[in-house]
Structure formats: C-alpha cells, structure tokens
mmCIF file of C-alpha atoms and ligand atoms in Angstrom:
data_model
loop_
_atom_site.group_PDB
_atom_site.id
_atom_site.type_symbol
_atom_site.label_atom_id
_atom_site.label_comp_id
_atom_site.label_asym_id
_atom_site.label_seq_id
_atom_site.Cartn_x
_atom_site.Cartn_y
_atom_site.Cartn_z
ATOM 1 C CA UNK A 1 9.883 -6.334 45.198
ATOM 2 C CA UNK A 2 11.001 -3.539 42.424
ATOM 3 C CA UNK A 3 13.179 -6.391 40.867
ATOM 4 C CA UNK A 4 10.640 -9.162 40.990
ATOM 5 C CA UNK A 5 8.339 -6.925 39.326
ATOM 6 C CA UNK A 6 10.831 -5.837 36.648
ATOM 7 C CA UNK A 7 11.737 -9.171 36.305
ATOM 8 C CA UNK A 8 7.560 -10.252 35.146
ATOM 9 C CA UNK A 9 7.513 -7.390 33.458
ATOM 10 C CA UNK A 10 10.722 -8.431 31.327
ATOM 11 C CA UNK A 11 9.190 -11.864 31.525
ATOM 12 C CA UNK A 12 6.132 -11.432 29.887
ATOM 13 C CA UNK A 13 7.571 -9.119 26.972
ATOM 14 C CA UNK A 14 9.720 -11.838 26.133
ATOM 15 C CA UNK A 15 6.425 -14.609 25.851
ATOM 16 C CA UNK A 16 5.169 -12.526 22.723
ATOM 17 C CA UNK A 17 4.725 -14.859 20.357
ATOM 18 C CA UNK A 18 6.558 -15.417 17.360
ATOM 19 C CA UNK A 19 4.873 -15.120 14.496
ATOM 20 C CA UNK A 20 5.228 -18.054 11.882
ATOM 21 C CA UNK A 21 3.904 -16.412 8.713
ATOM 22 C CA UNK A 22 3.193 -18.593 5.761
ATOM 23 C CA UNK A 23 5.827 -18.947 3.014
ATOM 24 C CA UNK A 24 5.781 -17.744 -0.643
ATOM 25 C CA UNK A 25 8.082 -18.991 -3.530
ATOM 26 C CA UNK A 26 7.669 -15.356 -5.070
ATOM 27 C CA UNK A 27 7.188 -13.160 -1.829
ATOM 28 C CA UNK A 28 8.406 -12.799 1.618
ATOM 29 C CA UNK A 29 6.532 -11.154 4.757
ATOM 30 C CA UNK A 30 8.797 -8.994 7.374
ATOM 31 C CA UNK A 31 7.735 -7.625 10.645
ATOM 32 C CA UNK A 32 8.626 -5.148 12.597
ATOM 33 C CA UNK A 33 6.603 -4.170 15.639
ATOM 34 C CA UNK A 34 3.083 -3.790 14.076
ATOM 35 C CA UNK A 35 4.245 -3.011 10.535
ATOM 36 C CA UNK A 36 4.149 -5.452 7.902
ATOM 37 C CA UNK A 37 6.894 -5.698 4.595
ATOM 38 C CA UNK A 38 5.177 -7.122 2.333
ATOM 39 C CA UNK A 39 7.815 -7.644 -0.193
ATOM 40 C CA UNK A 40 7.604 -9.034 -4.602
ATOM 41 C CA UNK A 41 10.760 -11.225 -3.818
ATOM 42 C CA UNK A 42 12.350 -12.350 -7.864
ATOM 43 C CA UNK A 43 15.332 -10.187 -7.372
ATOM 44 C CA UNK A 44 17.285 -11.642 -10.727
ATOM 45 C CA UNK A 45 14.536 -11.010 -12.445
ATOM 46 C CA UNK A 46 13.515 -7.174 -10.838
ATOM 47 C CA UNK A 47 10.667 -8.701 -9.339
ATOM 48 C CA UNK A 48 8.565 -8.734 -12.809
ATOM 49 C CA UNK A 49 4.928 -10.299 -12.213
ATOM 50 C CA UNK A 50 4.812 -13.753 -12.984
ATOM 51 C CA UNK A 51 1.812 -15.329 -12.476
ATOM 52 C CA UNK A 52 3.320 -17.264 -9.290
ATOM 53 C CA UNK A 53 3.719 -14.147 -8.160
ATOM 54 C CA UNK A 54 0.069 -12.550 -8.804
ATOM 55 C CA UNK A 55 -0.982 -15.667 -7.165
ATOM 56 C CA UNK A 56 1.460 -15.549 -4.313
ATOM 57 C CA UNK A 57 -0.272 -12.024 -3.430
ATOM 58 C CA UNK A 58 -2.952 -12.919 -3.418
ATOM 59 C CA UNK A 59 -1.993 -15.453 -0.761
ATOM 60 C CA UNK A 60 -0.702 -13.200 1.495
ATOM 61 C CA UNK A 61 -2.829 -9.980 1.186
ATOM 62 C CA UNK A 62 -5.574 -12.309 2.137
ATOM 63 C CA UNK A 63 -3.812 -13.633 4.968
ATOM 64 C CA UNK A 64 -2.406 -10.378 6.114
ATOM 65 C CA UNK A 65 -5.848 -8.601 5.988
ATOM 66 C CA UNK A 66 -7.180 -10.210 8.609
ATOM 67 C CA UNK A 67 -4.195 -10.568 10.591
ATOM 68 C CA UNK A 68 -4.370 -9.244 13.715
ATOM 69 C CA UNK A 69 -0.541 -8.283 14.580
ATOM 70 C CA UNK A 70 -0.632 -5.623 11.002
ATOM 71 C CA UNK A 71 -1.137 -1.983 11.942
ATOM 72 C CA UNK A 72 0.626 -0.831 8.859
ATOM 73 C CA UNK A 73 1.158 -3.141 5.389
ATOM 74 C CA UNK A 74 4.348 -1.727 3.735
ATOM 75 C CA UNK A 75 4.599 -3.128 -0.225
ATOM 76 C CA UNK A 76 7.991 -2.902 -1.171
ATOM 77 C CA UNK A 77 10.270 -5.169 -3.617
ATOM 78 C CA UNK A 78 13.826 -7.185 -2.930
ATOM 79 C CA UNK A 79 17.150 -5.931 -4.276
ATOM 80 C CA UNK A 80 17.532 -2.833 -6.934
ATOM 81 C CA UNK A 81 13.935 -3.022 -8.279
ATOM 82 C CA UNK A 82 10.124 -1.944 -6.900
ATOM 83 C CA UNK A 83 8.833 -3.840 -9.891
ATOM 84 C CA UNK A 84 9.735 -4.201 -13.124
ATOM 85 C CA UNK A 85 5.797 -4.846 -14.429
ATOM 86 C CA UNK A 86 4.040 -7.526 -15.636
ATOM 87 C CA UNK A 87 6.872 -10.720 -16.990
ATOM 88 C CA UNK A 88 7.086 -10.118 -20.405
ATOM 89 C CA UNK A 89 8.114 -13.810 -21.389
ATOM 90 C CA UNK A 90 5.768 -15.904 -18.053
ATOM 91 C CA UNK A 91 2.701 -13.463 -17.898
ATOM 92 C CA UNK A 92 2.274 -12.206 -21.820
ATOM 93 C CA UNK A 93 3.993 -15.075 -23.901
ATOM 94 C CA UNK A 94 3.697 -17.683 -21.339
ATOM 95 C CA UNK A 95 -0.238 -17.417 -21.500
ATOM 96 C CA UNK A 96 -0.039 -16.604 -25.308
ATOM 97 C CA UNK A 97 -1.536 -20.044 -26.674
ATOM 98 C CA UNK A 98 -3.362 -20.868 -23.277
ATOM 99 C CA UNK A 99 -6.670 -18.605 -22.796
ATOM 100 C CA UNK A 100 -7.452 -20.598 -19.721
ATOM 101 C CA UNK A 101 -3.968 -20.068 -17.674
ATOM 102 C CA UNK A 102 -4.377 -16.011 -19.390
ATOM 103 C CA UNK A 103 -7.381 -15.423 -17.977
ATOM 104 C CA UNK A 104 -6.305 -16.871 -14.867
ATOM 105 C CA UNK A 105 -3.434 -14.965 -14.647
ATOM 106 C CA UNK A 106 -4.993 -11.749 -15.658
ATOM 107 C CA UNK A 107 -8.134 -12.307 -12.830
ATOM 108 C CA UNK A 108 -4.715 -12.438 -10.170
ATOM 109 C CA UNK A 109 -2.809 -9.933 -11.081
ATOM 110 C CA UNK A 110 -5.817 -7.614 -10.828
ATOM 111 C CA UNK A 111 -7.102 -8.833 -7.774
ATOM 112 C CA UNK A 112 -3.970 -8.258 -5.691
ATOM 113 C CA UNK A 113 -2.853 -5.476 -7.291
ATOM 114 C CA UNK A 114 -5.935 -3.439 -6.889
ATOM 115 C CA UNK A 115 -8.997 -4.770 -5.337
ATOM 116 C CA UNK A 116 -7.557 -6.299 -2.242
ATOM 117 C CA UNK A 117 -4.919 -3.627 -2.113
ATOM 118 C CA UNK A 118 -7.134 -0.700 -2.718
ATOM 119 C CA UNK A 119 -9.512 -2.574 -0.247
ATOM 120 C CA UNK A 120 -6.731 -3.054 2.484
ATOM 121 C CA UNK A 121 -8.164 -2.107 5.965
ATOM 122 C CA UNK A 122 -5.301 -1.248 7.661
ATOM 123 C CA UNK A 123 -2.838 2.127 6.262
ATOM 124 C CA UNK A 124 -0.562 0.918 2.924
ATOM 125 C CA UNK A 125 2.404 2.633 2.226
ATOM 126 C CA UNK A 126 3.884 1.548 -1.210
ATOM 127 C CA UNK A 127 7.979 1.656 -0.764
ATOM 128 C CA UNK A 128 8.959 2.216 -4.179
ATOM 129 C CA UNK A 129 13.152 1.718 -4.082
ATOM 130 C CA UNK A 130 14.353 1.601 -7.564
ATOM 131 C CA UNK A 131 12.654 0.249 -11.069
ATOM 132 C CA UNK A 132 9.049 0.243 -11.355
ATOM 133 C CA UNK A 133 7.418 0.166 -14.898
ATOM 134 C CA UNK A 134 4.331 -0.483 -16.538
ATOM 135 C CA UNK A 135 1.911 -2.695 -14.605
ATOM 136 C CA UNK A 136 3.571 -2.145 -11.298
ATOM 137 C CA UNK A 137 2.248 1.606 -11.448
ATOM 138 C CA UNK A 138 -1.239 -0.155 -10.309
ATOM 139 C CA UNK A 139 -0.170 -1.598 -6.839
ATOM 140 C CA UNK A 140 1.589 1.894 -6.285
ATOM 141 C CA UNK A 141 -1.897 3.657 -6.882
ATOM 142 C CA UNK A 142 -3.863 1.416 -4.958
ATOM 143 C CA UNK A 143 -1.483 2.311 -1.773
ATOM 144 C CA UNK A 144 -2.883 5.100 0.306
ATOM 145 C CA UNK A 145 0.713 6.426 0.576
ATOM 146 C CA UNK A 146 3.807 6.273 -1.977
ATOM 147 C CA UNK A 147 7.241 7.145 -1.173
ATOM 148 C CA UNK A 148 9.853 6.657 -3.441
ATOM 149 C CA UNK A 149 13.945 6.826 -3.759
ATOM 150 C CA UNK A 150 15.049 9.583 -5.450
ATOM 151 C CA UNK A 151 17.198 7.897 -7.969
ATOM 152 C CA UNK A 152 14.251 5.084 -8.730
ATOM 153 C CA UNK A 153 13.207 4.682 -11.770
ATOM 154 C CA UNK A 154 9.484 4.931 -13.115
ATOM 155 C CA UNK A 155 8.178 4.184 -16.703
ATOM 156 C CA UNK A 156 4.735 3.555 -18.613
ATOM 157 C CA UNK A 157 7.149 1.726 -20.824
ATOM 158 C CA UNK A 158 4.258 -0.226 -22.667
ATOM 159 C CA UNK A 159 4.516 1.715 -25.890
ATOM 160 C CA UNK A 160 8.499 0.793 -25.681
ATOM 161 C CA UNK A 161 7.000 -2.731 -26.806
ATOM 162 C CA UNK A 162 4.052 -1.767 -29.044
ATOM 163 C CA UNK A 163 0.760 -2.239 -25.981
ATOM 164 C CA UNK A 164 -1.143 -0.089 -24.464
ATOM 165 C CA UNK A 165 -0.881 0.511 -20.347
ATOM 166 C CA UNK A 166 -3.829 -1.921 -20.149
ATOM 167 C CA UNK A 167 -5.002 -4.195 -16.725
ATOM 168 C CA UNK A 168 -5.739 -0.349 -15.391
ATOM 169 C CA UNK A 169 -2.801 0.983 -15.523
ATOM 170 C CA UNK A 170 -4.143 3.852 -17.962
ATOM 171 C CA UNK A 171 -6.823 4.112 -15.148
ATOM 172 C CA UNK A 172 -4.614 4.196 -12.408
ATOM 173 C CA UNK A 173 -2.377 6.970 -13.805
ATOM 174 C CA UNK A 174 -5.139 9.652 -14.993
ATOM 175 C CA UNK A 175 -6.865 9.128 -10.872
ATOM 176 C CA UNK A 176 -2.611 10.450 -9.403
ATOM 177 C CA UNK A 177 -1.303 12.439 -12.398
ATOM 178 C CA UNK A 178 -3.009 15.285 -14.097
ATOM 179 C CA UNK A 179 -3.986 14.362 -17.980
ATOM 180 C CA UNK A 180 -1.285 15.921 -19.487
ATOM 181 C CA UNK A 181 0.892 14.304 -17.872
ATOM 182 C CA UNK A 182 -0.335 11.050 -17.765
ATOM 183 C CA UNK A 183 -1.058 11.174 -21.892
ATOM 184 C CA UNK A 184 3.051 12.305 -21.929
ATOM 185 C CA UNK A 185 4.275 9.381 -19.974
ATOM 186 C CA UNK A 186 1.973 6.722 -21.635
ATOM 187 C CA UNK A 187 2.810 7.799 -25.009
ATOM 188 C CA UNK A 188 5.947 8.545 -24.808
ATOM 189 C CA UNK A 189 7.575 5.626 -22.413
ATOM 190 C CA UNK A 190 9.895 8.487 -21.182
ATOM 191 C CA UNK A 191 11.382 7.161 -17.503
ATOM 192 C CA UNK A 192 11.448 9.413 -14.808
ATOM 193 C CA UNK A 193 12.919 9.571 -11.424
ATOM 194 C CA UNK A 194 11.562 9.479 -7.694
ATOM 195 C CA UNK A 195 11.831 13.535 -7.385
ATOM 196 C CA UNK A 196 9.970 13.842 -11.258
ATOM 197 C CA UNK A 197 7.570 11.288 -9.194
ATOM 198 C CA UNK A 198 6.824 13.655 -6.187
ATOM 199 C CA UNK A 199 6.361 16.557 -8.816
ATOM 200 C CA UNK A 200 3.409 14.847 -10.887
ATOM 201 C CA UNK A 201 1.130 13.152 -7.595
ATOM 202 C CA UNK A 202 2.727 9.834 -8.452
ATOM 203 C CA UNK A 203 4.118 9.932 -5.153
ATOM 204 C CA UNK A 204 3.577 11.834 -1.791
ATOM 205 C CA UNK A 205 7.384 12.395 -1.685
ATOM 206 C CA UNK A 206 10.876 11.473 -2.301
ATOM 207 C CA UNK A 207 13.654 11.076 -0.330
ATOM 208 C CA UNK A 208 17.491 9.719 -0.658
ATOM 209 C CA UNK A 209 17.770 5.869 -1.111
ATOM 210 C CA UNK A 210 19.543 5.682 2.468
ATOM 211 C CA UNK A 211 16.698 7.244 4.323
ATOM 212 C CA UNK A 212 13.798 5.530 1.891
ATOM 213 C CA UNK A 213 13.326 3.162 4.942
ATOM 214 C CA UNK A 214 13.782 5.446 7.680
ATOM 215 C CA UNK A 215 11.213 7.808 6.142
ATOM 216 C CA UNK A 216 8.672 5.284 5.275
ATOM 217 C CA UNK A 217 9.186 3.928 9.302
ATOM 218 C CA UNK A 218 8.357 7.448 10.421
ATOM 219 C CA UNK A 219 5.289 7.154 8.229
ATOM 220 C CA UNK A 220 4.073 3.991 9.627
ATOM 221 C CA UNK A 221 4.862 4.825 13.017
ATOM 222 C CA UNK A 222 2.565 7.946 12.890
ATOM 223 C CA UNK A 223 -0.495 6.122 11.318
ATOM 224 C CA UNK A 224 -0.005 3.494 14.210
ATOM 225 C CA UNK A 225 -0.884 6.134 16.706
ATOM 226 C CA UNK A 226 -3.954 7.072 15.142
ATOM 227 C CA UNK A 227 -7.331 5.462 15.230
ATOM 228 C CA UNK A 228 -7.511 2.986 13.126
ATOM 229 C CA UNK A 229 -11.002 2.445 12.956
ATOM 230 C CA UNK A 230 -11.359 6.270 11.765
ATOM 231 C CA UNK A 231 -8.372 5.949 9.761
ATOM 232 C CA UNK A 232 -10.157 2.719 8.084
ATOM 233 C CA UNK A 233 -13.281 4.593 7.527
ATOM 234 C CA UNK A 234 -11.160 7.787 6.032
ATOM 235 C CA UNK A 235 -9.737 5.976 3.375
ATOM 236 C CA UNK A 236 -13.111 4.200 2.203
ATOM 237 C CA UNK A 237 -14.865 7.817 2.476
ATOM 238 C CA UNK A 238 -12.085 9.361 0.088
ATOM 239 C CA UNK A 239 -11.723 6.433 -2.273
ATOM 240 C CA UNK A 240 -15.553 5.951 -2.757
ATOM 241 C CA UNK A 241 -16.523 10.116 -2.821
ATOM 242 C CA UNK A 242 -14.162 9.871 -5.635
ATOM 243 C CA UNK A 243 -17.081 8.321 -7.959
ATOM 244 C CA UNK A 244 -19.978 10.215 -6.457
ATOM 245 C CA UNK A 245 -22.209 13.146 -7.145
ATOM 246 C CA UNK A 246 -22.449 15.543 -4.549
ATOM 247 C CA UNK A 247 -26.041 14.436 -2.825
ATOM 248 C CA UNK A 248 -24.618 11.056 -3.238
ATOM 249 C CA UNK A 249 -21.201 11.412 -1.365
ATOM 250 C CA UNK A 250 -23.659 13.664 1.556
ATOM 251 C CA UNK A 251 -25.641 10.594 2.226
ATOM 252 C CA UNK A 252 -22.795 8.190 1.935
ATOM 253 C CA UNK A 253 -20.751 10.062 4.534
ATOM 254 C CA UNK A 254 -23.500 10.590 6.997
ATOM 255 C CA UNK A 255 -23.977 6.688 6.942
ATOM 256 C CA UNK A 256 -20.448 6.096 7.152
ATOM 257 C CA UNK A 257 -20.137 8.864 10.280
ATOM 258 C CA UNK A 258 -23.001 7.068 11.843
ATOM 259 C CA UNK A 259 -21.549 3.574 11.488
ATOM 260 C CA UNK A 260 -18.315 4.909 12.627
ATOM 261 C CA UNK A 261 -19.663 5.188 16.130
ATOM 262 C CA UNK A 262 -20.933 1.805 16.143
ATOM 263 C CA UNK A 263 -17.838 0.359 14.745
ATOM 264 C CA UNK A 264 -15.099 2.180 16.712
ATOM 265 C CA UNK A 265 -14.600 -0.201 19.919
ATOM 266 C CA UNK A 266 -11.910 2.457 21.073
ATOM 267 C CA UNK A 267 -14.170 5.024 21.233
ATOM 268 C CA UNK A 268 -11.900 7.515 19.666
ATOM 269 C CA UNK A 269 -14.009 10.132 19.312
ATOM 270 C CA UNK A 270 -15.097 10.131 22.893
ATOM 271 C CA UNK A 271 -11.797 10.009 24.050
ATOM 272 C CA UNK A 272 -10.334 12.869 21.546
ATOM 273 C CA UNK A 273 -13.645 15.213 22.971
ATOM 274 C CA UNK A 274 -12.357 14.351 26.760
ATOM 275 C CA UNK A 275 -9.102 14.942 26.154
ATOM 276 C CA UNK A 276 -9.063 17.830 24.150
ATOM 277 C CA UNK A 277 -12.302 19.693 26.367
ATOM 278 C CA UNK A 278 -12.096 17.811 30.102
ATOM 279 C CA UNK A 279 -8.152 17.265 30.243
ATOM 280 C CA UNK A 280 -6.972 20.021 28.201
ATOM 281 C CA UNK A 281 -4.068 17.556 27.096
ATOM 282 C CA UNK A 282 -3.935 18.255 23.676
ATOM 283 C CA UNK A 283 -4.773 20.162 20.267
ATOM 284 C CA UNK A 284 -6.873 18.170 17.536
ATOM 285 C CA UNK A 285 -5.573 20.936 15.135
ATOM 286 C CA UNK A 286 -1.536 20.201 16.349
ATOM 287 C CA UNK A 287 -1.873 16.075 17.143
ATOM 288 C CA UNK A 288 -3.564 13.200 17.637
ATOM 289 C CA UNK A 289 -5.003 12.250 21.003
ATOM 290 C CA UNK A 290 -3.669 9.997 23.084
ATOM 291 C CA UNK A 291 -4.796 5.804 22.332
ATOM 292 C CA UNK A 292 -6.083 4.745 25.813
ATOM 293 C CA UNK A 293 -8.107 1.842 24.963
ATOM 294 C CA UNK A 294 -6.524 0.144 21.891
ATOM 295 C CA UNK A 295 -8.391 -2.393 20.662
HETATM 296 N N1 LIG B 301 9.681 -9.332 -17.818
HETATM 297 C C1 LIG B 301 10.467 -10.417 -17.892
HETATM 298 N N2 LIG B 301 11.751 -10.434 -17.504
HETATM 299 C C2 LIG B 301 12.243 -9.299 -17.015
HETATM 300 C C3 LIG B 301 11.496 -8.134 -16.913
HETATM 301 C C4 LIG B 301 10.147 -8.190 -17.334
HETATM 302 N N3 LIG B 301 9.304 -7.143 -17.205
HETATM 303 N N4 LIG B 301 12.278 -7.168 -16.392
HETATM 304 C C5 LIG B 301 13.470 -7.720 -16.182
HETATM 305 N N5 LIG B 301 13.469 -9.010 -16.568
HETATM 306 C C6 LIG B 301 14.555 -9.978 -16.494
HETATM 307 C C7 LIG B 301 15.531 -9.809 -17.664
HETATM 308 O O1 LIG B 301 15.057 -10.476 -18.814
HETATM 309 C C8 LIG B 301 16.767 -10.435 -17.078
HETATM 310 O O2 LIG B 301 16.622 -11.833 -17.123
HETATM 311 P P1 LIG B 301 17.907 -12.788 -17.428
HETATM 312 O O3 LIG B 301 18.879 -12.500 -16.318
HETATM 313 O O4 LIG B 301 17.354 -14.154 -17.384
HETATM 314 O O5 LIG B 301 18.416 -12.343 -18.760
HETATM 315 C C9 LIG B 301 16.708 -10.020 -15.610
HETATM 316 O O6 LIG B 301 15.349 -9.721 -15.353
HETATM 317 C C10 LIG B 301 17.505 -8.797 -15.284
HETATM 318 O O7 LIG B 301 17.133 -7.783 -16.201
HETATM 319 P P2 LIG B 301 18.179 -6.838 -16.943
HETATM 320 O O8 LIG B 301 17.481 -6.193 -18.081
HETATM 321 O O9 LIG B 301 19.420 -7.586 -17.262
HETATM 322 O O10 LIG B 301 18.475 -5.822 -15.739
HETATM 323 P P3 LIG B 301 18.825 -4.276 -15.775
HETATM 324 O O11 LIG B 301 19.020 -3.905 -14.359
HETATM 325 O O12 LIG B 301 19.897 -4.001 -16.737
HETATM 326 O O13 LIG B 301 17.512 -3.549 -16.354
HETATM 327 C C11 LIG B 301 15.133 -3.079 -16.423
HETATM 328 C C12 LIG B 301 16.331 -3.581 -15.589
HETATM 329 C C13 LIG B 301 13.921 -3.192 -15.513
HETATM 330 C C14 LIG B 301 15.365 -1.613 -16.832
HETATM 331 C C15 LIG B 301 14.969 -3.941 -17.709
HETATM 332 O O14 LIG B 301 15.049 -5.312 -17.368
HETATM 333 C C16 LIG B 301 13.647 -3.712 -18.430
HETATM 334 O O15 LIG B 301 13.537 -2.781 -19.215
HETATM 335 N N6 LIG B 301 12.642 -4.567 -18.147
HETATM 336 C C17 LIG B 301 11.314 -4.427 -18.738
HETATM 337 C C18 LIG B 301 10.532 -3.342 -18.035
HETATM 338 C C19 LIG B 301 9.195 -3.144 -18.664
HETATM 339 O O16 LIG B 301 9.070 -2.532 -19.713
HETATM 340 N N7 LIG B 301 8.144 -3.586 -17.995
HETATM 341 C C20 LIG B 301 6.789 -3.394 -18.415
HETATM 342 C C21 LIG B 301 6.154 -4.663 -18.692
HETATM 343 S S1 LIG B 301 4.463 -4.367 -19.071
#
C-alpha cells in the first residue's frame, strides 16, 4: 500500500510539465524550480544592446510577466560579461542616418530596460558577473536586488567616447549612488569593481565569482517563501513613495494596504496573525510564516 502510494506520488512529480519557452536570437530563458534566468545571450560581443536584443526583451519580459511557473526573474548575461551597454556600431551608428529604426530602437531599449523591468511583479534579482558599462547600469537599477562578482567590472564609460550617460542612465545612477559619487563616475569613466559596487548602493553585495550563483540562489529561494502578493505590493509602495510628498505617500499606502487585503488570495496576513498569536509557531520579527495556501 506504502509502495503504491510512493509510487503515485513519484508518478505524478514526474507529469510536471515541461515548459517550452519561446526562443530568442539574442536571449535565452533558464529555469530552475520557480526561478527564472533571464539571460542577454551575444557572448562574442559581451552581450552589448543591439536593437535585436532590446527587442528580444521585450519579448520575453512580456511573456515571463505573466507566466505563471516565475516566482523569481533572475537577469543575468552569457559568458565573461553582464553587459557591455548599448552596441556602439548596431544601436548608435547603425540608427545614425535612419530616425525611424533610432527611435525605434531607443522606445525598446527603454521599455525593457526600465518600465517593464522596474514594473516586474514578481522579485528581480540582477546577476551582474563580469563587464557592465554605460547603458546596462539601467536594467541593474530597475532590479529590486543586485548582486555582483567581485572581480566584475562596472563603468559610466560614456565620457570615454565623448556622450553623456543619456536613455536614464544619469537618472538611474543619482536614485542608487549618492551625488558625489555618481557626478565622479559619470565624469570621470573611472571602472570599478563588484566590492567598489557594494560600497556606493550600486549593489546590495558582492561576493566571489564561484559563489555569484550560489548566493543569488539563496536570494531567490528566500523571496519564494514569502508572500508574494505582499512582496508585489512592497516593491510598488517603495518605488512609487520615492516621488511623493508626505500626505501623498499616507494616502497612497492606506489604499495600497486596503487593496492588499482584497488582492492577497493567500490570505497572508491572516495566516501570519494565526500563526504567530493562535499557534505560537513563529516570530514575525525572526521569519516569515509558514505558506499554507499558495496560490
Ligand atoms: N558595442 C559594440 N561592440 C562591442 C561593445 C559595445 N558596447 N562591447 C564589446 N563589443 C565587441 C567588440 O567590438 C568586439 O567585437 P569583435 O570581436 O567583432 O572585434 C567584441 O565585442 C569583444 O570585445 P573586446 O573589446 O575584444 O573584448 P574585451 O574583453 O577585451 O573588452 C570591454 C571588453 C567590454 C571592456 C570592451 O569591449 C569595451 O570597452 N566595450 C565598450 C564598453 C562601453 O563603453 N559601453 C558603453 C556603451 S554606451
């Protein structure tokens, strides 16, 4: 009877389905149970932005937004490179004498790179694991989390070529790094590594290039175990206070606490009051309750 029932057990792990992801010429999607690599795949060419690539993204943040098997999207880059910003000769002198294909480009590589990432409903951890200059600081900020290798390599190398840090990147870098810093860097195109990274807020932390993965993994794994509907509404609260006033940001977060309720099918809060005051099962200060009802 044990066996048999070991045996459907086995049995019905084995019928999850396989998931057939759509595929990119300039990125690649990896799974692993619930988290999502979502990875700028030009290798040879340290994954610098073409616009088949800001297009690409676009693709696939779309689909994986509303993809039900994502807990966690990780945005990482193939081989020795994060990013190596926009394509100097595809995105900037490619477009140079075409307005049209420009402006196309330019509406894409924003789009992906910070409204749908900033936007992302589900945790993003940005895996940066070696070069990652210019324009490739913006997908970084839009990430909720950043963790970088200690020996990759950052640089607002614009002024290297004689432009600004434009798209947002000058935007992006004064929200993470203080001014000072952030008027250093852009002037000066001076790189810096993954524990310089840590130092200034460009990065939560840094860790050795072996254990980049690892570390991110543990990340991932933790924000799987929390609610993700109040993890969801977390994230829009902090981004949006960001822009408010204070009688502003009151009024926005009592909505949002309100529509919380509504929202959460898990119940989360009702189920981390019961266990933390009926059950006496755990410490809200020390951990997160325990997901009983996932969704
Ligand atoms: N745009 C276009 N092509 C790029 C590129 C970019 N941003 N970054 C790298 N490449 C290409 C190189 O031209 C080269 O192409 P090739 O093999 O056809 O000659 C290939 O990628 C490998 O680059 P290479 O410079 O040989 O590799 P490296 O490991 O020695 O150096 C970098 C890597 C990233 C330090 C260097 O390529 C670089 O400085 N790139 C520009 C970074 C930058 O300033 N980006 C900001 C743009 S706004």
């Amino acid at each position: 009877m044990a066996a048999k029932k070991a045996a459907k057990k086995t049995a019905k792990k084995k019928a999850a389905p396989k998931i057939k992801d759509p595929v990119f010429e300039t990125v690649k999607i990896e799974r692993d149970k619930g988290i999502t690599f979502l990875i700028m795949n030009r290798p040879e060419k340290r994954n610098a932005m073409s616009p088949q690539l800001h297009m690409d993204m676009n693709d696939a943040i779309d689909y994986l937004s509303i993809d039900p098997a994502t807990d966690v999207l990780v945005v990482t880059g193939a081989g020795k490179a994060f990013s190596a910003g926009q394509d100097i000769k595809l995105y900037f002198r490619g477009t140079a004498d075409d307005p049209a294909a420009r402006a196309k480009a330019r509406r894409a590589s924003n789009a992906w790179r910070w409204q749908k990432l900033s936007r992302f409903p589900k945790p993003t951890i940005a895996m940066v694991n070696g070069f990652c200059f210019g324009g490739a600081f913006t997908q970084v900020c839009a990430c909720d989390f950043a963790i970088a290798s200690n020996t990759a390599t950052f640089g607002l190398s614009e002024v290297n070529w004689g432009i600004i840090p434009g798209g947002i990147v000058s935007w992006n870098v004064v929200q993470v790094m203080n001014y000072r810093n952030a008027v250093y860097y852009a002037t000066t195109g001076e790189p810096f590594n993954g524990k310089r990274a840590t130092e200034i807020g460009m990065v939560n932390k840094s860790v050795p290039a072996g254990k980049l993965k690892a570390e991110v993994m543990k990340l991932a794994r933790l924000m799987q175990q929390k609610s993700p509907a109040a993890v969801r509404y977390t994230k829009e609260a902090i981004r949006s206070v960001r822009f408010m006033n204070e009688p502003e940001a009151a009024d926005y977060l009592n909505a949002k606490s309100d529509a919380l309720k509504h929202v959460d099918k898990e119940d989360s809060r009702g189920q981390g009051m019961s266990q933390f005051l009926d059950e006496k099962s755990y410490r809200p200060g020390l951990g997160h309750f325990e997901r009983r009802n996932k969704g």
